[in-house]
CSV table of N, CA and C in Angstrom, one decimal:
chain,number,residue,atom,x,y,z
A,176,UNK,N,14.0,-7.5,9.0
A,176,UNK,CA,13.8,-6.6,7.8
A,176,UNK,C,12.7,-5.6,8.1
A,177,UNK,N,11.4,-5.9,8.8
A,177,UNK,CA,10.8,-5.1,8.8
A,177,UNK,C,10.8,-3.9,10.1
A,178,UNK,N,12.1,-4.3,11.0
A,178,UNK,CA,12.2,-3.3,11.4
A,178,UNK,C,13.5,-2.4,11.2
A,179,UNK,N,14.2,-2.5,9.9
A,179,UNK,CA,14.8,-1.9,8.7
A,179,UNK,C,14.1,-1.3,7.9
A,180,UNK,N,12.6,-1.5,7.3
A,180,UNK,CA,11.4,-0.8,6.8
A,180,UNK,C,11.0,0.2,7.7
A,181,UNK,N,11.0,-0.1,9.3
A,181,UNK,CA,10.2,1.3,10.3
A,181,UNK,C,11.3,2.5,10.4
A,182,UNK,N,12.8,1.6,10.4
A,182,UNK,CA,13.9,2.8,10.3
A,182,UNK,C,13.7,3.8,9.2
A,183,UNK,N,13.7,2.8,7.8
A,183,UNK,CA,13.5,3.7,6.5
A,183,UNK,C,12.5,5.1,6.4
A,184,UNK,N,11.0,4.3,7.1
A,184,UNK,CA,10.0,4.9,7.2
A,184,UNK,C,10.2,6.5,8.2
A,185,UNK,N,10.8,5.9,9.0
A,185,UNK,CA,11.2,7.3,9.9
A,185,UNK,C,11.8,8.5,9.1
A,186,UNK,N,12.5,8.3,8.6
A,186,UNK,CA,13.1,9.3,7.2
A,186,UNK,C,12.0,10.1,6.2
A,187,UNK,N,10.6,9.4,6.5
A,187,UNK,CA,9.9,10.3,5.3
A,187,UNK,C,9.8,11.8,5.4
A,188,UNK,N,10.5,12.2,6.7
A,188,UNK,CA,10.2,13.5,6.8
A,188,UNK,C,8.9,14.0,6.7
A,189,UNK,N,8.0,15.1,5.5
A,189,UNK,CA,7.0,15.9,5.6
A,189,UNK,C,6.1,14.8,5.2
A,190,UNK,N,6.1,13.4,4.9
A,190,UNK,CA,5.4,12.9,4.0
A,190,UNK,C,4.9,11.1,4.9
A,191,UNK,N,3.6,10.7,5.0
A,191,UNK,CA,3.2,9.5,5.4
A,191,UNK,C,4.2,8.6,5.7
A,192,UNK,N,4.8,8.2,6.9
A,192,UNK,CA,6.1,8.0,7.1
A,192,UNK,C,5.8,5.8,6.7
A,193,UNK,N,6.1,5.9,5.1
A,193,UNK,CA,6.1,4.8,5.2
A,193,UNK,C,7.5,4.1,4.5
A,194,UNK,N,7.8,3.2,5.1
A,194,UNK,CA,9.3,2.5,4.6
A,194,UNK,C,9.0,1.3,4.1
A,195,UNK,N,10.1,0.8,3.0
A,195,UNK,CA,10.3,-0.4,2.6
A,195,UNK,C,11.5,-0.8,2.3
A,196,UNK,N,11.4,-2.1,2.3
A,196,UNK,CA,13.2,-3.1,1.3
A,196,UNK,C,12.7,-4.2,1.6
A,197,UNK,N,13.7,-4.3,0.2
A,197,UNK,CA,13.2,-5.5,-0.6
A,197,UNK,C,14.5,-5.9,-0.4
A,198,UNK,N,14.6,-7.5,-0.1
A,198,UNK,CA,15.6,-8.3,-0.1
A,198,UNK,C,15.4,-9.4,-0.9
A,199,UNK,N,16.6,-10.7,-0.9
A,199,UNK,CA,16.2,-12.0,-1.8
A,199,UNK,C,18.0,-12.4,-0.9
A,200,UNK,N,17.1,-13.5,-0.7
A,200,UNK,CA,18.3,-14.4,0.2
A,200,UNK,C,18.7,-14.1,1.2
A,201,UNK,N,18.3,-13.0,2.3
A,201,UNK,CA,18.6,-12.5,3.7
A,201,UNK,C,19.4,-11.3,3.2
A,202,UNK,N,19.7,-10.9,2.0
A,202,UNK,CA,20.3,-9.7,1.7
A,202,UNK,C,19.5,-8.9,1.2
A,203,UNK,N,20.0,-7.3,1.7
A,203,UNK,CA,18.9,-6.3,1.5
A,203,UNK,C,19.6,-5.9,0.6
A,204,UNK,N,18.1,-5.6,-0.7
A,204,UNK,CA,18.9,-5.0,-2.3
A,204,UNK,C,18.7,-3.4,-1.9
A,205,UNK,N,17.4,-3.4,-1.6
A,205,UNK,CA,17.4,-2.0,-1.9
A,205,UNK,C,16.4,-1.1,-0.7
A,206,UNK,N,16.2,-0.2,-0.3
A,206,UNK,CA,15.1,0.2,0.7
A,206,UNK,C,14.7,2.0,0.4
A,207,UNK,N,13.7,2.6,0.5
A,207,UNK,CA,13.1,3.5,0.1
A,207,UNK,C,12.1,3.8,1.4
A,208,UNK,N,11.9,4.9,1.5
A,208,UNK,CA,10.4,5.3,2.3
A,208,UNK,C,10.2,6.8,1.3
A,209,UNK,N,8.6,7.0,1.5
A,209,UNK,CA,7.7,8.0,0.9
A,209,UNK,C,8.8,9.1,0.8
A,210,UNK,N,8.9,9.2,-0.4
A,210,UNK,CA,9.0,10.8,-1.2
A,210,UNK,C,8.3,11.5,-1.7
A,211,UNK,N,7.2,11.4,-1.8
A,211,UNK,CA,5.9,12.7,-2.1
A,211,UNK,C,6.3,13.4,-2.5
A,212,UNK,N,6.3,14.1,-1.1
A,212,UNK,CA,6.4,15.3,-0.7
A,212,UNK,C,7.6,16.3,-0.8
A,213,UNK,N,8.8,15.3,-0.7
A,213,UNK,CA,9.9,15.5,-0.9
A,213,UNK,C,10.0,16.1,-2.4
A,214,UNK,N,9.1,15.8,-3.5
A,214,UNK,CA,9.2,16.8,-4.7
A,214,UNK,C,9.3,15.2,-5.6
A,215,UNK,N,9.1,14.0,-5.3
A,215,UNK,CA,9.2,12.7,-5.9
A,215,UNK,C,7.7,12.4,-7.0
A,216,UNK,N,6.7,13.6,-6.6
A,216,UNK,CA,5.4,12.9,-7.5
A,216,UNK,C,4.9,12.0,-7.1
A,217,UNK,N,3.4,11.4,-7.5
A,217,UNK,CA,2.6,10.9,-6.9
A,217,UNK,C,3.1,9.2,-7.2
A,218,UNK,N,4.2,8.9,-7.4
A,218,UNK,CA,4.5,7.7,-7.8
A,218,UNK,C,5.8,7.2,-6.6
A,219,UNK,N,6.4,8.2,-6.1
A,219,UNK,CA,7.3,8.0,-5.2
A,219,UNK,C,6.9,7.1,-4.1
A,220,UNK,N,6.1,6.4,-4.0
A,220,UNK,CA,5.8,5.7,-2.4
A,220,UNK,C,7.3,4.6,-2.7
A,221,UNK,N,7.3,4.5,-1.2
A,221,UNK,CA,8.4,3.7,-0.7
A,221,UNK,C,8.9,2.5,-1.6
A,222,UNK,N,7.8,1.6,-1.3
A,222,UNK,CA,7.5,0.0,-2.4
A,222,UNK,C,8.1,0.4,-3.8
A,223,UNK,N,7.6,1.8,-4.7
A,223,UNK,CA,7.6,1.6,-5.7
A,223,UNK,C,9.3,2.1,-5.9
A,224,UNK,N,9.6,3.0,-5.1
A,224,UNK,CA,10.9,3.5,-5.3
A,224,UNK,C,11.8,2.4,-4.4
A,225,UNK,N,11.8,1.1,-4.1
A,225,UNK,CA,12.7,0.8,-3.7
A,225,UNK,C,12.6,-0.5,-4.4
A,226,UNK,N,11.8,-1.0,-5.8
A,226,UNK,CA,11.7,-1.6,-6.5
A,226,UNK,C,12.2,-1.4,-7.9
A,227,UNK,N,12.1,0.2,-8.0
A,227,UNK,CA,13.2,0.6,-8.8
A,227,UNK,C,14.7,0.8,-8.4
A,228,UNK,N,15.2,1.1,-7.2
A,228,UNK,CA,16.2,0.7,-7.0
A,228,UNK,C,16.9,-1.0,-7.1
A,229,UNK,N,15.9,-1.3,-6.9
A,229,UNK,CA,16.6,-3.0,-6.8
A,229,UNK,C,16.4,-3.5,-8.2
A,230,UNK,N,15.3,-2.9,-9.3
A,230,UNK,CA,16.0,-3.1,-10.8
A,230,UNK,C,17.4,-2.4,-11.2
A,231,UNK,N,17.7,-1.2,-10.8
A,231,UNK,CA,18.9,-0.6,-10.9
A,231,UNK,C,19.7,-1.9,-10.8
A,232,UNK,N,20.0,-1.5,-9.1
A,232,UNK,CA,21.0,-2.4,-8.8
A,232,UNK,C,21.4,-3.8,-9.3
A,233,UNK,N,20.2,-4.5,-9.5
A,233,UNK,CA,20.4,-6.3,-10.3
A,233,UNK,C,20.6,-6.7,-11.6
A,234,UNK,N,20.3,-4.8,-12.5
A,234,UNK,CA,20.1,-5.4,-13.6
A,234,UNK,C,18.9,-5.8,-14.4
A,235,UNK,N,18.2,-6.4,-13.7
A,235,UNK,CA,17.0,-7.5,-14.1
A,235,UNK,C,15.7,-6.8,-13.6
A,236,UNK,N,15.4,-7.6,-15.1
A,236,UNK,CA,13.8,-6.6,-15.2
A,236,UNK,C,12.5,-7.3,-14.3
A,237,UNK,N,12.7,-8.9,-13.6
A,237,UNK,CA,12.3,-9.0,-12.7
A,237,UNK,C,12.7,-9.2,-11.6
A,238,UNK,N,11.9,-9.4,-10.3
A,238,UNK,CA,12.6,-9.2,-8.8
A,238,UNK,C,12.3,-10.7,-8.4
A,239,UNK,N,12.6,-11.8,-9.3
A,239,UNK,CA,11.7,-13.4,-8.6
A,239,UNK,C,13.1,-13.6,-8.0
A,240,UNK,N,12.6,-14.5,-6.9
A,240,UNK,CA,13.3,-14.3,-5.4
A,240,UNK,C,12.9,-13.7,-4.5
A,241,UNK,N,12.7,-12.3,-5.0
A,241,UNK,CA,12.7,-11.0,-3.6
A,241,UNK,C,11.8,-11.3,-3.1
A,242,UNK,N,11.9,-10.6,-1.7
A,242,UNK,CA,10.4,-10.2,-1.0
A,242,UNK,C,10.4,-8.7,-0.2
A,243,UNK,N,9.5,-8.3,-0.3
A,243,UNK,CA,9.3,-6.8,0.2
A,243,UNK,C,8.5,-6.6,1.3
A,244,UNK,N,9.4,-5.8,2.1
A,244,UNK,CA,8.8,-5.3,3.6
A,244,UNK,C,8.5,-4.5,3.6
A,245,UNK,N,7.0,-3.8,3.8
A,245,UNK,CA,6.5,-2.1,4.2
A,245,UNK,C,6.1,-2.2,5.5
A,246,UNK,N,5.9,-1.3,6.0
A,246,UNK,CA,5.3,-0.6,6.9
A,246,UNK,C,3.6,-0.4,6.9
A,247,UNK,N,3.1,-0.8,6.0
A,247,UNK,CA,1.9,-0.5,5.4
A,247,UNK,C,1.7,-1.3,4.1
A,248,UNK,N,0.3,-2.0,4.3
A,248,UNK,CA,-0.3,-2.7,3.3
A,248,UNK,C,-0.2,-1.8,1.7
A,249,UNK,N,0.2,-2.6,1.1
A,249,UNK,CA,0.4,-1.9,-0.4
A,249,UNK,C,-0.7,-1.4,-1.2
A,250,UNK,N,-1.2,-0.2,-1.6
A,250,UNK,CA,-1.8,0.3,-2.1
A,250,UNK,C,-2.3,-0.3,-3.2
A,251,UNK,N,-3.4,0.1,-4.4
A,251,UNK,CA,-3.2,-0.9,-5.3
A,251,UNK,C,-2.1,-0.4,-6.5
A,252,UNK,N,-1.9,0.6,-6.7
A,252,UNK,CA,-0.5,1.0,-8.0
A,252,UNK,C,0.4,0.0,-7.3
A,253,UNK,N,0.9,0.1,-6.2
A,253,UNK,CA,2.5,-0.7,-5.5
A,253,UNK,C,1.9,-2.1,-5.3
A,254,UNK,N,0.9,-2.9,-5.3
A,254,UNK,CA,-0.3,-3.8,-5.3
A,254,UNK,C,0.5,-4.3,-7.2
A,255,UNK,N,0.0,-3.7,-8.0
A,255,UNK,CA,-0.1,-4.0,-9.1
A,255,UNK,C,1.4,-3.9,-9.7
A,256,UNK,N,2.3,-2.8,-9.1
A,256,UNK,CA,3.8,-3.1,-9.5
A,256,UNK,C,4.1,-4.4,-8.9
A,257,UNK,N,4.1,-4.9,-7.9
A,257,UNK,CA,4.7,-6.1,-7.1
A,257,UNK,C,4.3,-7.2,-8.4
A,258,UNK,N,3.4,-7.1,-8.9
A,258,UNK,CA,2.9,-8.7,-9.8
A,258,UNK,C,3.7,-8.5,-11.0
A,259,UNK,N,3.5,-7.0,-11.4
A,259,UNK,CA,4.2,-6.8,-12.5
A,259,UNK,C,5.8,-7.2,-12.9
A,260,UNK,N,6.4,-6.7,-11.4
A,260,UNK,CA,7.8,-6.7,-11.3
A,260,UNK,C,7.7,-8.5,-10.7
A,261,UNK,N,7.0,-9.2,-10.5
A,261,UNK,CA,7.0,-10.7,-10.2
A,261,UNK,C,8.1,-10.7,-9.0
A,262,UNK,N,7.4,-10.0,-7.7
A,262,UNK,CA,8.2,-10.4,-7.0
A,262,UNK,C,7.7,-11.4,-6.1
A,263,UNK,N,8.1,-12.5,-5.5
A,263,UNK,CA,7.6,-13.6,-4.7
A,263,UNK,C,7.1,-13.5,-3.6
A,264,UNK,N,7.2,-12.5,-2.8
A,264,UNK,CA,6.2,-12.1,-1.4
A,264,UNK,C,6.4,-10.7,-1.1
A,265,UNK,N,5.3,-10.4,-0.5
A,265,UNK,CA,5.5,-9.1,0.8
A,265,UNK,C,4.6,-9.6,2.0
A,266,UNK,N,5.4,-8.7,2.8
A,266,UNK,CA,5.1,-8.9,4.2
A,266,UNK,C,4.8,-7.3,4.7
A,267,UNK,N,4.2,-7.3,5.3
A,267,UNK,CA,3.8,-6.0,5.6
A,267,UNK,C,3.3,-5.6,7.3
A,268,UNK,N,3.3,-4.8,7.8
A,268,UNK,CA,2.9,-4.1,8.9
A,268,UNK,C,1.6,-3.9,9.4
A,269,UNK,N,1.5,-2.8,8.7
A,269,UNK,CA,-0.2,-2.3,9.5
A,269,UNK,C,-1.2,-2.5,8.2
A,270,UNK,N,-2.3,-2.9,8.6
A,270,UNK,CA,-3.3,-2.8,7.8
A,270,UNK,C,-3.5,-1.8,6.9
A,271,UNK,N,-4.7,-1.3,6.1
A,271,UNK,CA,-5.0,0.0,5.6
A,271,UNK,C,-6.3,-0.5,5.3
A,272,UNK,N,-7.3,-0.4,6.2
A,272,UNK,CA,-8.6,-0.3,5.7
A,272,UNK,C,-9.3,0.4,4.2
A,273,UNK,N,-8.6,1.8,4.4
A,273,UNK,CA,-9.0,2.4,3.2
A,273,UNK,C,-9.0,2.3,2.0
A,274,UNK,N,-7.2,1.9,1.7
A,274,UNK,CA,-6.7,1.4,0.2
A,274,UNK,C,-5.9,0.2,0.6
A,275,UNK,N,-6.0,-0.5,1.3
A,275,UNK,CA,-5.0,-1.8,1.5
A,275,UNK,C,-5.7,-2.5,0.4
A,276,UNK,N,-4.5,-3.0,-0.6
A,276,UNK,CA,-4.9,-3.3,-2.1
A,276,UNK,C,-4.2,-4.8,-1.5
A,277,UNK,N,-3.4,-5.6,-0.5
A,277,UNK,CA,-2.9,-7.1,-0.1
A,277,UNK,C,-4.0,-7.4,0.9
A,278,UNK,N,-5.1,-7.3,0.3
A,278,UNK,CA,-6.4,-7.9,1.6
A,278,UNK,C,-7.1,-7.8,2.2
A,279,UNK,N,-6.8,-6.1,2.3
A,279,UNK,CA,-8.1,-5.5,3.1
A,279,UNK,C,-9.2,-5.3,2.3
A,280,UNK,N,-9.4,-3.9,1.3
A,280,UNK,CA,-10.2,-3.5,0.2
A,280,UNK,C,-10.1,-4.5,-1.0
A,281,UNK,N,-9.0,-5.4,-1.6
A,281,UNK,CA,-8.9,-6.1,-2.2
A,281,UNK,C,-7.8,-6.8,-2.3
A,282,UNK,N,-7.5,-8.1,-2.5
A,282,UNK,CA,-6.7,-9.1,-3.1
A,282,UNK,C,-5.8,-8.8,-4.3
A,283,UNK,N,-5.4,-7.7,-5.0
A,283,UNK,CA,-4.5,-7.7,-6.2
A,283,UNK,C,-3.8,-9.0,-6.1
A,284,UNK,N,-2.5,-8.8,-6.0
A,284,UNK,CA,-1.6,-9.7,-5.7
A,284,UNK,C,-2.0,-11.3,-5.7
A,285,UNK,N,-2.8,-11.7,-5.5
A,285,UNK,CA,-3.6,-13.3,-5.5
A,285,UNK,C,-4.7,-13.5,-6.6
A,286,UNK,N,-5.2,-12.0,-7.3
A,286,UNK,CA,-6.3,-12.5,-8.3
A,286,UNK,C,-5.5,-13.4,-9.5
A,287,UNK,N,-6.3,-14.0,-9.6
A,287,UNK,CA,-6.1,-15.3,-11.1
A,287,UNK,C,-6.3,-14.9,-12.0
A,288,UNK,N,-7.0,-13.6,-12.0
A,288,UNK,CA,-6.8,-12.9,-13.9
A,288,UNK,C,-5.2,-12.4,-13.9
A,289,UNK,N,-4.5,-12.5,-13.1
A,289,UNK,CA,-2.7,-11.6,-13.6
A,289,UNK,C,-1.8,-13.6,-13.7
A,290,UNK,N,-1.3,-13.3,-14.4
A,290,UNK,CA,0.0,-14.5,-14.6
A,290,UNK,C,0.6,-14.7,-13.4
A,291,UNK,N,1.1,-13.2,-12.7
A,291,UNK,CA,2.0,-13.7,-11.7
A,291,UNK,C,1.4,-13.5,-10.0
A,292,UNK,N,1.8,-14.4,-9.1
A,292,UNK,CA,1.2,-14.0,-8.2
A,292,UNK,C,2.0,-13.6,-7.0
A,293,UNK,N,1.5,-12.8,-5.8
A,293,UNK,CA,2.8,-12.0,-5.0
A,293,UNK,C,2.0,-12.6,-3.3
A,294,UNK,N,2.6,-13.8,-2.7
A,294,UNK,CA,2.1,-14.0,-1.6
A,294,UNK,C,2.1,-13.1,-0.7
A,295,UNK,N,1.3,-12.4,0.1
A,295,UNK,CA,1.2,-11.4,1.1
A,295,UNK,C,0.9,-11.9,2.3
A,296,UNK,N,1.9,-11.2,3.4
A,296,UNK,CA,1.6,-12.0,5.2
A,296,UNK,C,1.4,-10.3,5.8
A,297,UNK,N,0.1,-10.1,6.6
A,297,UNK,CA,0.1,-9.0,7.1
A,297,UNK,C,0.2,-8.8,8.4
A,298,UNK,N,0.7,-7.8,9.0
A,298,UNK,CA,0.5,-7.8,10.8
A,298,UNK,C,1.7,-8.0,11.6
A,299,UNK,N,3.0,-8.3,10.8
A,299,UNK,CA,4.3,-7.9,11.1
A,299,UNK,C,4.6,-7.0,11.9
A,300,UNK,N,5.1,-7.0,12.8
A,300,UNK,CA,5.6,-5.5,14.1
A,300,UNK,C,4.2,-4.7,13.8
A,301,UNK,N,2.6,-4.9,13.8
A,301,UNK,CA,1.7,-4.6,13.2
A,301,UNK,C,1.1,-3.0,14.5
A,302,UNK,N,1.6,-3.3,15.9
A,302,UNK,CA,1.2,-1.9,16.5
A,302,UNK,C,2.6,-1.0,16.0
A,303,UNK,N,3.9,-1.1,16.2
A,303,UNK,CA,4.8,-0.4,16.0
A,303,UNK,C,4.1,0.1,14.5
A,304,UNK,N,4.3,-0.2,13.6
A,304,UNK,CA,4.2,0.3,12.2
A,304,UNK,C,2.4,0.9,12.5
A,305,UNK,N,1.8,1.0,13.3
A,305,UNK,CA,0.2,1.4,13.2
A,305,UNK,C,1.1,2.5,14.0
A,306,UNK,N,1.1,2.4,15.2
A,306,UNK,CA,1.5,3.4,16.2
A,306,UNK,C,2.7,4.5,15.2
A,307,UNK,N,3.7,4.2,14.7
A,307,UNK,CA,4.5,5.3,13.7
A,307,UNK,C,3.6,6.3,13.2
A,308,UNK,N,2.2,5.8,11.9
A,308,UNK,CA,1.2,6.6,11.4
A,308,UNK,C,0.8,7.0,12.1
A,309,UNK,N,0.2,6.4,13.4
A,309,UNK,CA,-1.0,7.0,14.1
A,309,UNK,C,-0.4,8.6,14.7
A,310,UNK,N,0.6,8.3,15.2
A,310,UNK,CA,1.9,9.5,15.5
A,310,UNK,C,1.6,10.6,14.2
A,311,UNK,N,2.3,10.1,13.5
A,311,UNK,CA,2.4,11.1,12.8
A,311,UNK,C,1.1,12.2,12.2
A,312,UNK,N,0.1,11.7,11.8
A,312,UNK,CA,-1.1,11.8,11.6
A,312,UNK,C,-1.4,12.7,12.7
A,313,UNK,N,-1.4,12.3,14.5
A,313,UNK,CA,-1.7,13.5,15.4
A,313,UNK,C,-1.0,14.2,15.1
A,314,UNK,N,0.0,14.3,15.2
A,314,UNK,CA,1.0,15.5,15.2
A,314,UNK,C,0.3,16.6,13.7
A,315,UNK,N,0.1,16.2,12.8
A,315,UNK,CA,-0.2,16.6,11.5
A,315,UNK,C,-1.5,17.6,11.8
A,316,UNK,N,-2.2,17.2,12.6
A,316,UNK,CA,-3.7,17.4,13.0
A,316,UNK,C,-3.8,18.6,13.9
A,317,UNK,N,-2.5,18.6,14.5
A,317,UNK,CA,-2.5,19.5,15.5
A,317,UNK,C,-2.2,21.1,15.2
């Protein structure tokens, strides 16, 4: 799965090449990477647009079952959709010192003030998915 997230990710075109999908039962519902830039608004990241596709497609206003693969530790907005939308895990790639909202800068997903909680595993294919940004970021710089 999550190297179905680095594929997605490759797609972001002009924009932080980060991918996701979300599956539940070894089946992938839905997958997304960064649209920004692409003209998506500041809400387009991967996580959140491939969480609305997988309400599309199920129907169902929650995702319990799923689990979500990025490329990158979830921010805290995609941090706070995952509890909201009650999905049952993410797994994730590269760290994010800055805004990693699953552990690094903070725990969302596991605080005990929210009802629901979103187990997070980080470090998955963790140089590929570092090495993608770090790529892309030189290139940007240059």
């Amino acid at each position: 799965m999550m190297r179905l997230a680095l594929e997605e990710a490759a797609k972001s075109g002009a924009d932080v090449p980060v991918g996701a999908v979300l599956c539940r039962d070894g089946q992938v519902i839905a997958a997304a990477h960064n649209e920004r830039e692409a003209g998506g608004g500041p809400f387009a990241h991967a996580e959140m647009l491939a969480m609305q596709r997988a309400f599309e497609r199920l129907g169902e206003r929650r995702l319990r079952g799923c689990t979500l693969y990025v490329t990158l530790e979830p921010c805290p907005m995609c941090a706070g959709a995952m509890v909201m939308a009650e999905v049952d895990a993410c797994v994730f790639g590269a760290y994010d010192p800055r805004q990693g909202c699953c552990g690094s800068v903070y725990d969302l997903p596991e605080d005990p003030a929210f009802f629901h909680r979103v187990r997070c595993t980080g470090g998955l294919l963790e140089a590929e998915c570092a090495g993608q940004l770090r790529l892309f970021f030189q290139n940007k710089r240059k």
